[in-house]
Tab-separated table of C-alpha atoms in Angstrom:
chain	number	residue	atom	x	y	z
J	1	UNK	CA	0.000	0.000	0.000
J	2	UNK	CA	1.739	3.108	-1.506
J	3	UNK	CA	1.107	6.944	0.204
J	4	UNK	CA	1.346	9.816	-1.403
J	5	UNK	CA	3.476	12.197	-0.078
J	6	UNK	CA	2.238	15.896	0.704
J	7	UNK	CA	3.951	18.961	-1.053
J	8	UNK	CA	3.288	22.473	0.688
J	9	UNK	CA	2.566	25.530	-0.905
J	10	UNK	CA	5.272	27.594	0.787
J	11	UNK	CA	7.911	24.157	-0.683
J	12	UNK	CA	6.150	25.264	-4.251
J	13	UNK	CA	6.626	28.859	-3.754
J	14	UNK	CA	10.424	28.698	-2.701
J	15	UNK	CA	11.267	25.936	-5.815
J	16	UNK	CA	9.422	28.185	-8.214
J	17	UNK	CA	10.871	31.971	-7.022
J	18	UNK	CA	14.385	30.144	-6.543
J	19	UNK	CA	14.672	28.918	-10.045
J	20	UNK	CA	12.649	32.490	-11.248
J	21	UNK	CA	15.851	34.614	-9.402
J	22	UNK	CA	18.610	32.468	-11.006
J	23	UNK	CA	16.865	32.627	-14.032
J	24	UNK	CA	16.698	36.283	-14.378
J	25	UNK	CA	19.971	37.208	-12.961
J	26	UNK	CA	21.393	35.149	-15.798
J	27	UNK	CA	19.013	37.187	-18.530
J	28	UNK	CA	18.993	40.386	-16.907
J	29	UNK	CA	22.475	41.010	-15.028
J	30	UNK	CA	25.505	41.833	-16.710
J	31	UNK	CA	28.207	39.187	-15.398
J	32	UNK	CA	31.280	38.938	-15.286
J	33	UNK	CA	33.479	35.607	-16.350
J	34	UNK	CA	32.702	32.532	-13.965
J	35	UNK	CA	29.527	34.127	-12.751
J	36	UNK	CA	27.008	32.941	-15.540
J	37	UNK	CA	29.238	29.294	-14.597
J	38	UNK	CA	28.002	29.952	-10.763
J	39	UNK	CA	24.660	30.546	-11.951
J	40	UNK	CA	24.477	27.441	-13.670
J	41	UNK	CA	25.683	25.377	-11.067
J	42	UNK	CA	23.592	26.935	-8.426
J	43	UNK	CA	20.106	26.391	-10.547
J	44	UNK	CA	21.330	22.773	-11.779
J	45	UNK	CA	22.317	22.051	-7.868
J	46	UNK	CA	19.159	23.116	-6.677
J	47	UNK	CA	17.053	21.513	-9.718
J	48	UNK	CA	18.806	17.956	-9.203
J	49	UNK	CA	18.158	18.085	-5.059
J	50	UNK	CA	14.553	19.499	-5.250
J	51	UNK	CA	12.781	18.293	-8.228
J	52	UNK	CA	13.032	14.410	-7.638
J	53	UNK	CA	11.805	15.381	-4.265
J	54	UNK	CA	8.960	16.557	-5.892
J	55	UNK	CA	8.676	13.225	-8.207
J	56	UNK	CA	9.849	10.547	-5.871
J	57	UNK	CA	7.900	11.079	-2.607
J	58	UNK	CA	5.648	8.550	-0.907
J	59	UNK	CA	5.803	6.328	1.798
J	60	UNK	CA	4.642	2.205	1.677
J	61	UNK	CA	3.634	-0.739	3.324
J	62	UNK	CA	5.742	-3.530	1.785
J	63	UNK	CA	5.049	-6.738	4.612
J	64	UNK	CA	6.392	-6.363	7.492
J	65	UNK	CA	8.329	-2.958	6.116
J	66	UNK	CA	7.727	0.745	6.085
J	67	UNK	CA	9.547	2.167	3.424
J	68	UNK	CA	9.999	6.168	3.244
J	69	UNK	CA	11.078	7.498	0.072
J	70	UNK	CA	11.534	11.154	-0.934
J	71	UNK	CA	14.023	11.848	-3.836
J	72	UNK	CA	17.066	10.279	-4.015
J	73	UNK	CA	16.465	9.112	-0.449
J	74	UNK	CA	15.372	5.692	0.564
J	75	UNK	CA	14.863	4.339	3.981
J	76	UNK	CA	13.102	1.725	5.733
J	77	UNK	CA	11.584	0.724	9.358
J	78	UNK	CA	10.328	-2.625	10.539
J	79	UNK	CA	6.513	-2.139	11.587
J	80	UNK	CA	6.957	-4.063	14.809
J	81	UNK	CA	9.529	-1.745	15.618
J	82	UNK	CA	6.941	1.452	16.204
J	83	UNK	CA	5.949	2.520	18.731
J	84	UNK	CA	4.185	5.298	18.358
J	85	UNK	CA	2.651	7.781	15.606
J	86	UNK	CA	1.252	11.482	15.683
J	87	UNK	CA	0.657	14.583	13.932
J	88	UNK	CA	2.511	17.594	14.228
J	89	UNK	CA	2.818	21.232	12.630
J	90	UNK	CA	6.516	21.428	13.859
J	91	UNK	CA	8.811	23.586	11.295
J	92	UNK	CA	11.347	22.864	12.524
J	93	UNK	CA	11.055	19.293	11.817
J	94	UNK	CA	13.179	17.480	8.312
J	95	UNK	CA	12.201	15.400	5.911
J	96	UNK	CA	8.611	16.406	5.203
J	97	UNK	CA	7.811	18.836	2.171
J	98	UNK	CA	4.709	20.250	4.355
J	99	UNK	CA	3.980	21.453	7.382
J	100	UNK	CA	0.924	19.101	7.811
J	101	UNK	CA	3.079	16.161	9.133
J	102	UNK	CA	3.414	12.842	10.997
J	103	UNK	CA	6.303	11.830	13.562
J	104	UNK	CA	6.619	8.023	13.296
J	105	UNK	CA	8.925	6.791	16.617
J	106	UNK	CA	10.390	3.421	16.457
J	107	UNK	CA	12.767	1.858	18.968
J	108	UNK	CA	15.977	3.726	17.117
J	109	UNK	CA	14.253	5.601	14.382
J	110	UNK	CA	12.043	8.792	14.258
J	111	UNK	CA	11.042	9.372	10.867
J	112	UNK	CA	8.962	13.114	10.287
J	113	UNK	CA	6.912	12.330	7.279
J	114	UNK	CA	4.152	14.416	4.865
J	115	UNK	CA	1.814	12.444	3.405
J	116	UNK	CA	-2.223	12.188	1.952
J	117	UNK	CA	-4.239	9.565	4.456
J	118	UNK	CA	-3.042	9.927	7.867
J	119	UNK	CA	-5.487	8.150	8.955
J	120	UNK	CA	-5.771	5.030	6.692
J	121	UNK	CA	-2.303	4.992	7.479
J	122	UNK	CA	-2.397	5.395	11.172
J	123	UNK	CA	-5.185	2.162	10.669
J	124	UNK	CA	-2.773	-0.071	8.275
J	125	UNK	CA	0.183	0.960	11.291
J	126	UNK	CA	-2.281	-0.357	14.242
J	127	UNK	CA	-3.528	-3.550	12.053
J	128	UNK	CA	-0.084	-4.802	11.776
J	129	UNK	CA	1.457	-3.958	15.282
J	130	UNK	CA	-0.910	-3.442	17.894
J	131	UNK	CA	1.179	-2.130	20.355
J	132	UNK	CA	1.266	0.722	18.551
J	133	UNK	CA	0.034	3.968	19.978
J	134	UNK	CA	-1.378	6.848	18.050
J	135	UNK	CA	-1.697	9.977	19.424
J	136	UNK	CA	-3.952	12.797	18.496
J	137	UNK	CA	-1.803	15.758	19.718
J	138	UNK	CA	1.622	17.158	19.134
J	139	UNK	CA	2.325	17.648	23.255
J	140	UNK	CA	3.388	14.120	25.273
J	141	UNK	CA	0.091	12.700	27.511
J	142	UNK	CA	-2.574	14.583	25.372
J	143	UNK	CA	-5.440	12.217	23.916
């Protein structure tokens, strides 16, 4: 069972007016020799990083397996291994392309995801390991 991962606006936004500045200095600035190179490498860099991020970003049920993928990343967690799973709107938080997110603990793994269908995950999560407990609230001992 595959999940969709969840882009933000604001991830949209900075890709897009990124990509729009490098653009136009190139067209629009007179450079000197190197910098047009620089500006190159700066809109390839962040084109290579953000755009499969954009493409590759989902998170599935394979067995026994959660597997979290988002761009070139790939990583995986044993479902017997979690022990909890909540939502949170932290910021400061990685690994999630929108601030809508879910912390997944395991015994030595804390993923911070972004996904469509919480909840039908949260259910597939509690079918497979019962132990499992799901939270409803960002702060520790709130139901």
């Amino acid at each position: 069972m595959i999940f969709k991962g969840k882009i933000g606006v604001w991830f949209w936004l900075l890709l897009i007016g990124v990509n729009i500045t490098l653009i136009c200095g190139g067209i629009h600035e007179e450079l000197k020799d190197g910098e047009m190179l620089e500006l190159f490498f700066a809109f390839f860099l962040i084109n290579i990083i953000c755009v499969p991020m954009v493409i590759r970003n989902y998170v599935q049920i394979d067995g026994e397996k959660l597997i979290f993928v988002l761009g070139f990343c790939k990583d995986y967690m044993k479902i017997e291994d979690i022990t909890e799973v909540y939502r949170t709107h932290n910021p400061i938080a990685a690994g999630a392309l929108s601030l809508d997110r879910v912390v997944i603990k395991a015994k030595r793994q804390e993923w911070v995801i972004s996904i469509h269908g919480k909840e039908q995950l949260f259910h597939e999560l509690k079918v497979r390991n019962l132990k499992i407990q799901i939270r409803k609230s960002t702060a520790p001992g709130r139901e």
